mmCIF file of C-alpha atoms in Angstrom:
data_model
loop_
_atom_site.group_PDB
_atom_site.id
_atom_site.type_symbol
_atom_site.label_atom_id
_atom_site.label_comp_id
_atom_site.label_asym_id
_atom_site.label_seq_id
_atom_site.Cartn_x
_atom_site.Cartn_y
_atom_site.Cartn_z
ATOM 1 C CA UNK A 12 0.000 0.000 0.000
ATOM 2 C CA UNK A 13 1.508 3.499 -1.277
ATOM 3 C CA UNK A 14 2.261 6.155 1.298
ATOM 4 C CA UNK A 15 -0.549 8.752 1.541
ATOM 5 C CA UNK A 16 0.477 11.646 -0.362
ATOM 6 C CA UNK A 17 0.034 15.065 0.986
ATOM 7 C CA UNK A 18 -3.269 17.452 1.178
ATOM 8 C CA UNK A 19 -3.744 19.499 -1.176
ATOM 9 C CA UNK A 20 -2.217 17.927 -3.731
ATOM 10 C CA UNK A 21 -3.452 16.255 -6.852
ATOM 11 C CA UNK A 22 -2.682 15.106 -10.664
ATOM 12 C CA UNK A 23 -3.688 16.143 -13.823
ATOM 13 C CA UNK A 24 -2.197 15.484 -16.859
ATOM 14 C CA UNK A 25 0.570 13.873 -15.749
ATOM 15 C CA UNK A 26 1.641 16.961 -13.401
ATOM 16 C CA UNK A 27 0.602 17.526 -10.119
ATOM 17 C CA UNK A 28 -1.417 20.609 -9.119
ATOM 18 C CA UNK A 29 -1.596 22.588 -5.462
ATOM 19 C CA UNK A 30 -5.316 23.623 -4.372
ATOM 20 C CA UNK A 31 -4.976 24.079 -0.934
ATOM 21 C CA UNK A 32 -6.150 26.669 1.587
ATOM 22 C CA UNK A 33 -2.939 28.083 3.438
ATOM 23 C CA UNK A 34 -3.267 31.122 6.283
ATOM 24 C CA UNK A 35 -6.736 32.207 5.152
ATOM 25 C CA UNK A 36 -4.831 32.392 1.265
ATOM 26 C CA UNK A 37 -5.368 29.488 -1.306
ATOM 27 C CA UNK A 38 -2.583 28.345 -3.083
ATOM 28 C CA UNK A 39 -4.121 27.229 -6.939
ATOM 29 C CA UNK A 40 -1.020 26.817 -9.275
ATOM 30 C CA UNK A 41 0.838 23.880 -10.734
ATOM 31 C CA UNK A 42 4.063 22.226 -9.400
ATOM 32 C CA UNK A 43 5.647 21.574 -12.702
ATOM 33 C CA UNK A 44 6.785 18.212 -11.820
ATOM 34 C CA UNK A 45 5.061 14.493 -12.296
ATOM 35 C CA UNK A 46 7.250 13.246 -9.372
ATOM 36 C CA UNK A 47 4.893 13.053 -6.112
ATOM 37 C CA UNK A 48 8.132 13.623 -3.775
ATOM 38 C CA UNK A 49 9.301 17.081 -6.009
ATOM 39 C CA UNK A 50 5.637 18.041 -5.771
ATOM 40 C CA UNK A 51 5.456 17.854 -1.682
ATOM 41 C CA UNK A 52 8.875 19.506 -1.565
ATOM 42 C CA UNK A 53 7.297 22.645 -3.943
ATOM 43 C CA UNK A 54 4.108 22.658 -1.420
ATOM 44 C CA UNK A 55 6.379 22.909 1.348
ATOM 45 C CA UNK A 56 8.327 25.787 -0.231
ATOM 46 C CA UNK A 57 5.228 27.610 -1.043
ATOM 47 C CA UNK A 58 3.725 27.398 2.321
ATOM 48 C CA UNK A 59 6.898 28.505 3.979
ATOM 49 C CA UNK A 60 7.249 31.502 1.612
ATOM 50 C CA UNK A 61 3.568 32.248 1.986
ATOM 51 C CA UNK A 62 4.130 31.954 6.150
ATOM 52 C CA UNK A 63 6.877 34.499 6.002
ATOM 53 C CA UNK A 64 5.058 36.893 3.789
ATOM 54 C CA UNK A 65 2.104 36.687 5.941
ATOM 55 C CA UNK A 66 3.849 36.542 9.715
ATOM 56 C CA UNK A 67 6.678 38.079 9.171
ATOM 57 C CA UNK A 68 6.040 40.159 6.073
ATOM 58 C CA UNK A 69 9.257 38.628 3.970
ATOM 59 C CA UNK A 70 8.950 39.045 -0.087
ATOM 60 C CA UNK A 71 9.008 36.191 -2.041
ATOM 61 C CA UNK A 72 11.897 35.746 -3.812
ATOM 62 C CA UNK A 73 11.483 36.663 -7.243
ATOM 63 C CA UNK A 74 13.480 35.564 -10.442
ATOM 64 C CA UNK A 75 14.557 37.977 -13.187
ATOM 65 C CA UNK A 76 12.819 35.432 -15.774
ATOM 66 C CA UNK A 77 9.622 36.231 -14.054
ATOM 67 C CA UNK A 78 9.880 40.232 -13.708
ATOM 68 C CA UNK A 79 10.831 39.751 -17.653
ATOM 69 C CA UNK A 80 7.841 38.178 -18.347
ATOM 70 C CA UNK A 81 5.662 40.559 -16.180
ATOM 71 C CA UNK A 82 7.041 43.579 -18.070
ATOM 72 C CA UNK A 83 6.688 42.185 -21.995
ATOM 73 C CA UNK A 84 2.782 41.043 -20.908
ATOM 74 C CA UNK A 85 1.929 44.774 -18.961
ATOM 75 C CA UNK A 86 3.602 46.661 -21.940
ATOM 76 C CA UNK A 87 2.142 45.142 -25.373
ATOM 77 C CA UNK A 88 0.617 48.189 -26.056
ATOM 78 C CA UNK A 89 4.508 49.852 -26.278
ATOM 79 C CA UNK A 90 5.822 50.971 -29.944
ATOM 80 C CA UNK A 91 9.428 49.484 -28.703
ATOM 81 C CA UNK A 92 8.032 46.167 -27.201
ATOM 82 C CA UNK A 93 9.680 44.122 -29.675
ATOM 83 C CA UNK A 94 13.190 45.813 -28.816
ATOM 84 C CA UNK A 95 12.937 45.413 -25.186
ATOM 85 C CA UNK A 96 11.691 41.533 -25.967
ATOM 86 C CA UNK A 97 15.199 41.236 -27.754
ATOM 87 C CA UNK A 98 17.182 42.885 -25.119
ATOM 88 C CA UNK A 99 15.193 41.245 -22.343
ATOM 89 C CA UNK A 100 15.816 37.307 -24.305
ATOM 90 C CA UNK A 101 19.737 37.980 -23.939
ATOM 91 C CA UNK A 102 19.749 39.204 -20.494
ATOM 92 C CA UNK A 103 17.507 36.364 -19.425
ATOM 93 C CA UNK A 104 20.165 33.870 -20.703
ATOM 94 C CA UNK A 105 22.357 35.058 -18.674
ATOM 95 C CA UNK A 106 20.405 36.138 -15.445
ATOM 96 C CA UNK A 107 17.108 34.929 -15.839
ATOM 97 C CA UNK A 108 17.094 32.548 -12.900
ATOM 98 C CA UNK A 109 18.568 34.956 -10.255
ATOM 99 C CA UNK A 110 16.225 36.007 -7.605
ATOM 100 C CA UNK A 111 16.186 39.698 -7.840
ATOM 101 C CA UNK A 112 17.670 40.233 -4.542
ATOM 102 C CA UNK A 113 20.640 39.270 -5.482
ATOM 103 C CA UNK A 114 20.914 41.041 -9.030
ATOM 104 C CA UNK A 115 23.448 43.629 -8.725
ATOM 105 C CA UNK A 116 26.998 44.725 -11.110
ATOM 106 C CA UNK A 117 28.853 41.578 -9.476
ATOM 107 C CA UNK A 118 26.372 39.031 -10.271
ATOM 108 C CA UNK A 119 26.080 40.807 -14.005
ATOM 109 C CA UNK A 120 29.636 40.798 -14.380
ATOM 110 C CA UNK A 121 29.217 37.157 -16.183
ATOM 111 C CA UNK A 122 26.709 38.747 -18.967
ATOM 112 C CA UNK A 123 28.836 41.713 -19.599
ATOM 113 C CA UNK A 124 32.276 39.737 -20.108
ATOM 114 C CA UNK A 125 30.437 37.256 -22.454
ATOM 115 C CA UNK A 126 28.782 39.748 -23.993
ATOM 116 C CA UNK A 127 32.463 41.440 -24.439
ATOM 117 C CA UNK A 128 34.077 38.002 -25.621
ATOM 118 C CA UNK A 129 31.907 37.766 -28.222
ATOM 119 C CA UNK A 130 32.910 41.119 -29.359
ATOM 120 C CA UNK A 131 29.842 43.061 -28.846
ATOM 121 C CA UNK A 132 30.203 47.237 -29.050
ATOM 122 C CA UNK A 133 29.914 48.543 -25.402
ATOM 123 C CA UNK A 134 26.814 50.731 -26.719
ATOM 124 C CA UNK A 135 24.835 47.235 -27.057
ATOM 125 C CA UNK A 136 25.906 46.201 -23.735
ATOM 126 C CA UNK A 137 24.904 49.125 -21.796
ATOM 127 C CA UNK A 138 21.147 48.652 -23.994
ATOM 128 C CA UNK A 139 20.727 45.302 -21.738
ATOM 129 C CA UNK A 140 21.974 46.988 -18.388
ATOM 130 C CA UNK A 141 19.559 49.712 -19.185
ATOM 131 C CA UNK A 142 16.700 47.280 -18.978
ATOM 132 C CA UNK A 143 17.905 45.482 -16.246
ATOM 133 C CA UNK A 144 17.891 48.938 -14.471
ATOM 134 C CA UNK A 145 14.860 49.692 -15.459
ATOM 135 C CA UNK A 146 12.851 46.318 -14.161
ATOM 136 C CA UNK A 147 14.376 46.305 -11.284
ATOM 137 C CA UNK A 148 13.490 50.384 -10.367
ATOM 138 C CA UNK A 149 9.428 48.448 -11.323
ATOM 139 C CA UNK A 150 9.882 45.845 -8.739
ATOM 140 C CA UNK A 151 11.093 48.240 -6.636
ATOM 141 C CA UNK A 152 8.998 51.336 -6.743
ATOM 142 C CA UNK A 153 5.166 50.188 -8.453
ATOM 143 C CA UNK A 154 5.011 46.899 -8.644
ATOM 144 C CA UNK A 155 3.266 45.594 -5.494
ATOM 145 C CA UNK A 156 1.619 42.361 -4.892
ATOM 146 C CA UNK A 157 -1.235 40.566 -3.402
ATOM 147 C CA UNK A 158 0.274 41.163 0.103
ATOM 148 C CA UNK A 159 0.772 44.517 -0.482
ATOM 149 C CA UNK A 160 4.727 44.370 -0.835
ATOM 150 C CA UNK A 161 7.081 45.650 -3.547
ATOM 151 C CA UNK A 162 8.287 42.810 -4.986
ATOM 152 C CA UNK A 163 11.697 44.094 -4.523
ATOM 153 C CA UNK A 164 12.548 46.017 -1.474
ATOM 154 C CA UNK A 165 15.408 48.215 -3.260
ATOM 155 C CA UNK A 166 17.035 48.362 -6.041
ATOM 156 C CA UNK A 167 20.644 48.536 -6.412
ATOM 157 C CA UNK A 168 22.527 50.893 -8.629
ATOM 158 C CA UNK A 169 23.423 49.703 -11.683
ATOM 159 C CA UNK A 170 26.121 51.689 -13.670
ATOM 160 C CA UNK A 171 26.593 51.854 -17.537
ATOM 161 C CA UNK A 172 29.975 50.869 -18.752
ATOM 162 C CA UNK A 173 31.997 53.814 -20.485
ATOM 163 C CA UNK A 174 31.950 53.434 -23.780
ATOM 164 C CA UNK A 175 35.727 54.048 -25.046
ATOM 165 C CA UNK A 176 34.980 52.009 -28.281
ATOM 166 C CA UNK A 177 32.105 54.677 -29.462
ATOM 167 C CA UNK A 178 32.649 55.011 -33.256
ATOM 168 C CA UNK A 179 32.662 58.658 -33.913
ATOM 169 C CA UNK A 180 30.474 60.542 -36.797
ATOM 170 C CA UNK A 181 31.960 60.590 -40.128
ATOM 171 C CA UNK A 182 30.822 63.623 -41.533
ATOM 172 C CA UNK A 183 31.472 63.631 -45.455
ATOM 173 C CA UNK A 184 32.954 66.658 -47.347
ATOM 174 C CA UNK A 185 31.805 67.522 -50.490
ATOM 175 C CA UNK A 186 34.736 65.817 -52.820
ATOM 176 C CA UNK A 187 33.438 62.621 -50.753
ATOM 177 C CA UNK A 188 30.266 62.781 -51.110
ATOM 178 C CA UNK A 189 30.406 63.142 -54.713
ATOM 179 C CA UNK A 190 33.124 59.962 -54.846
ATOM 180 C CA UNK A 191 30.593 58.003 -52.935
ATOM 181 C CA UNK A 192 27.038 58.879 -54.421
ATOM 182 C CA UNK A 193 28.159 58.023 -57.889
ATOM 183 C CA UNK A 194 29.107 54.434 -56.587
ATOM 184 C CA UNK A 195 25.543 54.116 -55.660
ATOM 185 C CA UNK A 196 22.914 52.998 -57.791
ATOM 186 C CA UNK A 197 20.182 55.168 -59.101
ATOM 187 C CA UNK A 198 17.903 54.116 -56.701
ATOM 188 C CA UNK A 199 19.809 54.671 -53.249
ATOM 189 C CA UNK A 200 21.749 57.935 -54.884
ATOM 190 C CA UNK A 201 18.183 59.560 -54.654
ATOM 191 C CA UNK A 202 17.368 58.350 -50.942
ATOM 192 C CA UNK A 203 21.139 59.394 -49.796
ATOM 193 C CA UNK A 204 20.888 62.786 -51.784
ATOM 194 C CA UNK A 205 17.118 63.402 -49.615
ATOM 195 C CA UNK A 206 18.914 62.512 -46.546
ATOM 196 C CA UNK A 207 22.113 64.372 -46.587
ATOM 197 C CA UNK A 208 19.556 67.519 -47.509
ATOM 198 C CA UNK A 209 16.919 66.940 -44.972
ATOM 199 C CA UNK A 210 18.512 65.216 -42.355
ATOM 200 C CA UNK A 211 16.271 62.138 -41.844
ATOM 201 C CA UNK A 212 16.924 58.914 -40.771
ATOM 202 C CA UNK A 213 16.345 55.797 -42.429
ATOM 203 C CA UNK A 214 13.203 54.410 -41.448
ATOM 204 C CA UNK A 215 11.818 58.102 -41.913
ATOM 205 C CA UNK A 216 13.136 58.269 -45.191
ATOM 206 C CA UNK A 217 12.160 54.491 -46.268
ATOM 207 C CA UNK A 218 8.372 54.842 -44.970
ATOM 208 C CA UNK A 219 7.957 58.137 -46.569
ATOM 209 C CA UNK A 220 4.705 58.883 -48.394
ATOM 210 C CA UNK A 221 2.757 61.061 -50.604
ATOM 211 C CA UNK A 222 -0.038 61.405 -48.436
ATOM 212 C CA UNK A 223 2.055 63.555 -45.646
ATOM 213 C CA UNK A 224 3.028 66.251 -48.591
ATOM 214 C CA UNK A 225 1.609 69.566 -47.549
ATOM 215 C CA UNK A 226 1.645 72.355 -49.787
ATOM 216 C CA UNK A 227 3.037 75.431 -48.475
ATOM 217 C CA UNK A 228 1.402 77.687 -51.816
ATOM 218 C CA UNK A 229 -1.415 79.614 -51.814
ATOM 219 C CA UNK A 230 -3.439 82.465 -53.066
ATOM 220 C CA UNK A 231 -2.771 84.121 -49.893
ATOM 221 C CA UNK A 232 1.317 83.771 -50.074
ATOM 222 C CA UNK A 233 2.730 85.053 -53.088
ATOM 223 C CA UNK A 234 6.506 85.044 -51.500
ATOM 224 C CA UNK A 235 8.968 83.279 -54.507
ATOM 225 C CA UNK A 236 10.477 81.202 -50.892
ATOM 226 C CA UNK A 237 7.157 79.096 -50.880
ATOM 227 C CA UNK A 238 6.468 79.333 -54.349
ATOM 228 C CA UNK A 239 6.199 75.471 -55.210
ATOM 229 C CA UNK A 240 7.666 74.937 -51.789
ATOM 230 C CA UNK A 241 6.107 71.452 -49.860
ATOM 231 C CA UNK A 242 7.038 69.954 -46.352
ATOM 232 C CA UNK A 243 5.912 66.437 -45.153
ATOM 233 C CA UNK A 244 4.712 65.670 -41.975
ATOM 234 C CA UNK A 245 5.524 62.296 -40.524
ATOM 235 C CA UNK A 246 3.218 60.741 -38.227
ATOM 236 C CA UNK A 247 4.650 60.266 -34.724
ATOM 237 C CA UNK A 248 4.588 56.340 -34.509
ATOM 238 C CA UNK A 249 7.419 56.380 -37.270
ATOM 239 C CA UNK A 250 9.822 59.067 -35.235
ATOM 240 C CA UNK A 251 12.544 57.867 -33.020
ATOM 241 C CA UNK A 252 11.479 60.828 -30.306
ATOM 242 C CA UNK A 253 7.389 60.024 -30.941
ATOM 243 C CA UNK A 254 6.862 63.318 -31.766
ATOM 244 C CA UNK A 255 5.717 64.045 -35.535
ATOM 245 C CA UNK A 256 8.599 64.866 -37.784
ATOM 246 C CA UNK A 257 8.602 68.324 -40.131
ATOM 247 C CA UNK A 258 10.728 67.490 -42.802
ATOM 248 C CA UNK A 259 11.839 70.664 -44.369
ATOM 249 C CA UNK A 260 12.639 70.526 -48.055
ATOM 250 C CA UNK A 261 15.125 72.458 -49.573
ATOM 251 C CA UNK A 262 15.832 73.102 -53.297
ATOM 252 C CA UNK A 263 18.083 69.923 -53.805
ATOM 253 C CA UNK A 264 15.614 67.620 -51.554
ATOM 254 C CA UNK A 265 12.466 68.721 -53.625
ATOM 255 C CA UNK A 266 14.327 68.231 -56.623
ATOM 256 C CA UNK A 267 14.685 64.209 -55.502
ATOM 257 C CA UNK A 268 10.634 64.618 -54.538
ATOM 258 C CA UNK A 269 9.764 66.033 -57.472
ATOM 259 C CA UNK A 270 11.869 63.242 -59.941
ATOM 260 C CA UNK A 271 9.838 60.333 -57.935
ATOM 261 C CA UNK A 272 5.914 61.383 -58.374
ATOM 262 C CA UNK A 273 4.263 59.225 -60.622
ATOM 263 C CA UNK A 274 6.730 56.150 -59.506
ATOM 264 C CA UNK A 275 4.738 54.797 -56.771
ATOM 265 C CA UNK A 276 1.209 55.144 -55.552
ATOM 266 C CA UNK A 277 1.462 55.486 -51.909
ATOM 267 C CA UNK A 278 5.647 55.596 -50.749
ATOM 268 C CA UNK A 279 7.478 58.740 -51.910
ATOM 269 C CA UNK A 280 10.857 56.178 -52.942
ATOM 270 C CA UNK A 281 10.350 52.641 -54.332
ATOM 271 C CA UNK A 282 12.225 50.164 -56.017
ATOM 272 C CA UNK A 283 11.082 48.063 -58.493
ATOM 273 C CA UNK A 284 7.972 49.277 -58.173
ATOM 274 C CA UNK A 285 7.792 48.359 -54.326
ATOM 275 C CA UNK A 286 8.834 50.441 -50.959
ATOM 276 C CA UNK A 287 12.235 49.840 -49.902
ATOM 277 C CA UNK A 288 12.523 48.485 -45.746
ATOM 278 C CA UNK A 289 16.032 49.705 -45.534
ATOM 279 C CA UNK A 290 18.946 51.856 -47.480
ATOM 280 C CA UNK A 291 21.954 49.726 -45.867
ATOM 281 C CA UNK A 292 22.191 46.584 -48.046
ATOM 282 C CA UNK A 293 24.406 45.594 -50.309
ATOM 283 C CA UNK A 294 24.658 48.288 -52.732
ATOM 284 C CA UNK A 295 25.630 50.751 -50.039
ATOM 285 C CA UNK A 296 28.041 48.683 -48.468
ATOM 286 C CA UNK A 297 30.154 48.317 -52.411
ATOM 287 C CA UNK A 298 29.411 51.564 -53.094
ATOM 288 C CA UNK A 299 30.919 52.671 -49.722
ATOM 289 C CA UNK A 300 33.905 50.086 -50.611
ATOM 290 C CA UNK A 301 34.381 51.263 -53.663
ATOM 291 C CA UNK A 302 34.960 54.967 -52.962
ATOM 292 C CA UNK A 303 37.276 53.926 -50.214
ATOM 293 C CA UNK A 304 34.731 55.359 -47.388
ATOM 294 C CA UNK A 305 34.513 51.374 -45.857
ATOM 295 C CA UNK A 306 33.090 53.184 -42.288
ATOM 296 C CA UNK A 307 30.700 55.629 -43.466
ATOM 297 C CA UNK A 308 27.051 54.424 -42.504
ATOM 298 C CA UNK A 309 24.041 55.768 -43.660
ATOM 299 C CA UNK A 310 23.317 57.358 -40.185
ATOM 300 C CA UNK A 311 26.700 59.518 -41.364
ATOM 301 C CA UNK A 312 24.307 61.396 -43.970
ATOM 302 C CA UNK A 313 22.560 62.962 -41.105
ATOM 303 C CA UNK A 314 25.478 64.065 -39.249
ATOM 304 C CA UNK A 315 26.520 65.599 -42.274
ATOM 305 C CA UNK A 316 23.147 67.603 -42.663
ATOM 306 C CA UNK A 317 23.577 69.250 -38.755
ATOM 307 C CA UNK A 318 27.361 69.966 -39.416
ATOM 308 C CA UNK A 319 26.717 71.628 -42.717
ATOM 309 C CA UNK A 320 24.123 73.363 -41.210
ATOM 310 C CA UNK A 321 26.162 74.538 -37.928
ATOM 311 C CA UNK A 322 29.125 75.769 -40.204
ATOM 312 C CA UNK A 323 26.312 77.924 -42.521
ATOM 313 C CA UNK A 324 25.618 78.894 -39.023
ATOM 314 C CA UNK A 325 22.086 78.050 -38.853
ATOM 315 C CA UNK A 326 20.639 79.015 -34.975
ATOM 316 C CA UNK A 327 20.778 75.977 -32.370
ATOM 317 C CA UNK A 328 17.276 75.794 -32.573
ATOM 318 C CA UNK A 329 16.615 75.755 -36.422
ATOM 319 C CA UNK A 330 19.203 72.731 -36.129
ATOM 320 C CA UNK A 331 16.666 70.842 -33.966
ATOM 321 C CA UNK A 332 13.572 71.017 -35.950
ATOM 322 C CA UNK A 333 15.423 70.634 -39.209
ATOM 323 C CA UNK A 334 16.825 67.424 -37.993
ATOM 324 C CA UNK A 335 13.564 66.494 -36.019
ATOM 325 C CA UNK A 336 15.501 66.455 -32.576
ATOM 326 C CA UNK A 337 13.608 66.325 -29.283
ATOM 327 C CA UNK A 338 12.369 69.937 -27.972
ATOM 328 C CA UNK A 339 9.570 71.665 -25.968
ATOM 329 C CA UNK A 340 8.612 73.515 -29.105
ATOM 330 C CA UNK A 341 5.462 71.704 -30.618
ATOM 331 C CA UNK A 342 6.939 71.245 -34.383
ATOM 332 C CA UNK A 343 4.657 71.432 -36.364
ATOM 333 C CA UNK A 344 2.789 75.049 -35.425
ATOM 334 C CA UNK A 345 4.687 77.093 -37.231
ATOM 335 C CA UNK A 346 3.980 80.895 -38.573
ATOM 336 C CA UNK A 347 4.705 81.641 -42.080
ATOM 337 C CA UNK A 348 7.925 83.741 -40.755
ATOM 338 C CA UNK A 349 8.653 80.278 -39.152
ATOM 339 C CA UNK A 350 8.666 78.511 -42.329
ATOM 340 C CA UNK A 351 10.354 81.440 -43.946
ATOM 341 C CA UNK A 352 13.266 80.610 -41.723
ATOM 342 C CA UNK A 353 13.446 77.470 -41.623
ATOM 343 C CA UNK A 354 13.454 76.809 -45.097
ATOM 344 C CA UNK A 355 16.078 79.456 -46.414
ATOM 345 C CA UNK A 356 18.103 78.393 -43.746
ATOM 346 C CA UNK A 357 18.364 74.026 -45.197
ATOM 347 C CA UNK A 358 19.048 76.130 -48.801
ATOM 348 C CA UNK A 359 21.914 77.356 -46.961
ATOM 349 C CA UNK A 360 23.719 73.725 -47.667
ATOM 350 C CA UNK A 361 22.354 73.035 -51.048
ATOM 351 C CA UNK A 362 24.922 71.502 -53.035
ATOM 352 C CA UNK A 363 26.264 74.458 -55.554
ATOM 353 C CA UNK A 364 29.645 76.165 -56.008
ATOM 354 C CA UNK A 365 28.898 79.314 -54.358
ATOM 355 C CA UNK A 366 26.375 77.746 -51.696
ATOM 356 C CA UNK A 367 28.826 74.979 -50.113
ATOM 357 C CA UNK A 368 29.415 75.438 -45.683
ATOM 358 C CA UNK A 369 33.587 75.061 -45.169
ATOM 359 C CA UNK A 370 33.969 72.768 -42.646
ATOM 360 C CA UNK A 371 37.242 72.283 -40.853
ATOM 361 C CA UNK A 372 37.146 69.299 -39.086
ATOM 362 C CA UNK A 373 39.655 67.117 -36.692
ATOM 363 C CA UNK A 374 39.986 63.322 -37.806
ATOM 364 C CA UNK A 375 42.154 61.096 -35.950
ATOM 365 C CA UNK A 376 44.819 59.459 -38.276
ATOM 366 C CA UNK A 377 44.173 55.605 -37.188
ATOM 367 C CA UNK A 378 46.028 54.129 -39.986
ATOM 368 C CA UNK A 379 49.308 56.366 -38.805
ATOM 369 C CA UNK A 380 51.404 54.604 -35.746
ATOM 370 C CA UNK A 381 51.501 58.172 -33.927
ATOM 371 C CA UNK A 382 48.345 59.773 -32.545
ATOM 372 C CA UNK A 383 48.668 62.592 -34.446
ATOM 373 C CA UNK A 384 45.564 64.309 -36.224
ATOM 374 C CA UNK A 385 44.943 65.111 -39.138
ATOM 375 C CA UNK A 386 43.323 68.821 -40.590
ATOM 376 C CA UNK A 387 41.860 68.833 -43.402
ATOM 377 C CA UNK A 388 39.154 71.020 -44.729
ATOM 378 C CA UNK A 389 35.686 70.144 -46.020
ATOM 379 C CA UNK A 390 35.035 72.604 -48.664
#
C-alpha cells in the first residue's frame, strides 16, 4: 500500500497541481513536476514563503525570468516592445534565474564579459543593463503584490559601462560625397541625396509617403520662398522621439521629390515598383567600398546635414527642428515667418559652387602609428 500523499495535492495530466487553503490564502497553481516527492517539496516551499510573507512580512523571492515576463505582458501596447523583448531574451540567458535580490553589477559581471568576448560594441551592452535597471526600479517602486509588498525592497545601482569604443560621426565633405554617391545605384543615390539635404533617418526616409506632402502655396502667399515649396509631416509612430517629424525641403531635396511622383502610388521612394525596408544593403556597403569610405554608414548622412548646417551657421534651434531632434517647441505650429526661416536656412547647404558650408574638421589618423591628427578642410 503506497504512502498517503500530501493534502492538497493532486494530478492532472501527468503533473501535479496545489489547491490548498494556506493562512486564510489558497494556493491554486501547478508544481511543474510528475514526481509526487518534487511536488510535496514545492508545497512545502510555497507554504513557507507564503508563512513568512504573511507573519513576518518577507517578499518572495522573485526571479529575473519572471519580472521579464511581467514587463513584456503589462507593456504590449509599447511601440518598442519588440526591442525590449530582444534585449530582455539575452539578459535572461544570462540572469534569468537569479532572484532579484541578489541582481546587482557583481552578479552581471558574467553577462557583460560574455557579452564582451563575443565582441559586442559597449553601446549594445549598456542597452541590456539599461533594462535590467529599469525592471528592477518596477519591482522596486510600483510593482506591489497581493500582500501589499514591492516585490523588490530596493534596487541597487546599476552603472553603464563607459563606452571608449564609441565610433565617432563621419561627416562627409563635399569631394566625398560626390566619390561616394556616384558608386551608388540610381535608386539609393536619390534616398542618400534626400537625406544628406533633410537630415532624416532611415526608417523616416524608407516609410515616406505622398499622403504627408503639404503644400506650403497659396493664393494668400505670393513670396517666390514658398512658391512650389512642400514639407511632409511624418506621423509620430514612425519618429525615433514620438513626436511628428517636419521634414523641411530644400531646393536639392524637392528636386529628388519632385523626380519620384508618378513612380509609386502610396511611398514617396520605391524600387522596383515596391517600398524599400532599408537603405543599408548591399549596394551601399560596395558603393561605400568602392569609394574607399569602408566606415561611413548611412546614419553619417545625417550628421553631415547638422554639421553643414552649424558651419552655414544656422541658430541651435533651427538645427533641432530641421533634424527632427527632441524639444519643448510643438513642431509642427509654425507661422509663415517660421517657415520662412526654416526653409532658407536648409538652402543654406544646397549643393552648388557658391552655396557649399567650409567645414574644418579634426579626424584622428588611425592608420598612422603616432596619434597625431589630421586637418583637413571640407570645402
Amino acid at each position: 500500500m503506497g504512502r498517503k500523499r500530501t493534502p492538497g495535492l493532486y494530478k492532472r495530466r501527468g503533473f501535479w497541481q496545489i489547491d490548498k487553503k494556506v493562512f486564510g490564502e489558497r494556493l491554486c497553481e501547478s508544481t511543474g513536476t510528475s514526481d509526487l516527492e518534487e511536488a510535496e517539496k514545492y508545497l512545502a516551499r510555497r507554504i513557507e514563503t507564503l508563512r513568512q510573507t504573511l507573519v513576518y512580512g518577507v517578499r518572495p523571492k522573485r526571479t529575473f525570468r519572471e519580472a521579464a515576463t511581467k514587463f513584456l505582458l503589462e507593456n504590449q501596447h509599447m511601440r518598442s516592445i519588440q526591442s525590449y523583448a530582444s534585449k530582455l531574451k539575452v539578459v535572461v540567458a544570462y540572469i534569468g534565474d537569479i532572484t532579484l535580490d541578489v541582481i546587482h553589477m557583481g552578479t552581471l559581471q558574467a553577462f557583460i564579459e560574455a557579452r564582451r568576448e563575443a565582441g559586442i560594441k559597449t553601446r549594445t551592452i549598456n542597452h541590456g543593463l539599461k533594462v535590467v535597471r529599469r525592471l528592477l526600479n518596477l519591482a522596486a517602486n510600483e510593482w506591489i503584490d497581493e500582500h501589499g509588498l514591492t516585490w523588490l525592497f530596493k534596487a541597487p545601482k546599476i552603472k553603464l559601462l563607459p563606452e571608449h569604443d564609441l565610433r565617432k560621426p563621419y561627416p562627409l565633405n563635399w569631394e566625398e560625397q560626390e566619390r561616394l554617391f556616384q558608386e551608388l545605384p540610381p535608386h539609393l543615390e536619390r534616398m542618400a541625396l534626400f537625406a544628406v539635404n533633410t537630415g532624416c533617418r532611415v526608417q523616416e526616409i524608407c516609410n515616406l509617403q505622398w499622403q504627408w506632402e503639404q503644400s506650403l502655396s497659396n493664393d494668400d502667399n505670393d513670396d517666390s520662398v514658398f512658391k512650389d515649396a512642400s514639407v511632409f509631416i511624418v506621423p509620430e509612430q514612425l519618429v525615433k522621439n514620438s513626436k511628428d517629424r517636419l521634414i523641411v525641403l530644400n531646393q536639392t531635396a524637392k528636386s529628388v521629390v519632385d523626380s519620384m511622383r508618378d513612380k509609386h502610388a502610396t511611398h514617396v521612394f520605391s524600387y522596383q515598383g515596391h517600398p524599400l525596408k532599408q537603405m543599408c544593403q548591399d549596394g551601399w556597403d560596395d558603393a561605400r567600398k568602392r569609394a574607399g569610405l569602408d566606415d561611413v554608414r548611412v546614419h553619417d548622412l545625417k550628421h553631415t546635414f547638422g554639421r553643414r548646417l552649424r558651419a552655414a551657421g544656422v541658430s541651435f534651434e533651427d538645427r533641432q527642428d530641421l533634424l527632427g531632434h527632441k524639444s519643448n517647441r510643438i513642431t509642427t505650429h509654425y507661422s509663415a515667418a517660421e517657415l520662412y526661416n526654416l526653409i532658407a536656412a536648409a538652402n543654406k547647404v544646397c549643393n552648388s559652387k557658391d552655396n557649399r558650408p567650409k567645414l574644418v574638421l579634426l579626424k584622428n589618423a588611425s592608420s598612422r602609428k603616432s596619434p597625431a591628427s589630421d586637418l583637413r578642410e571640407a570645402s
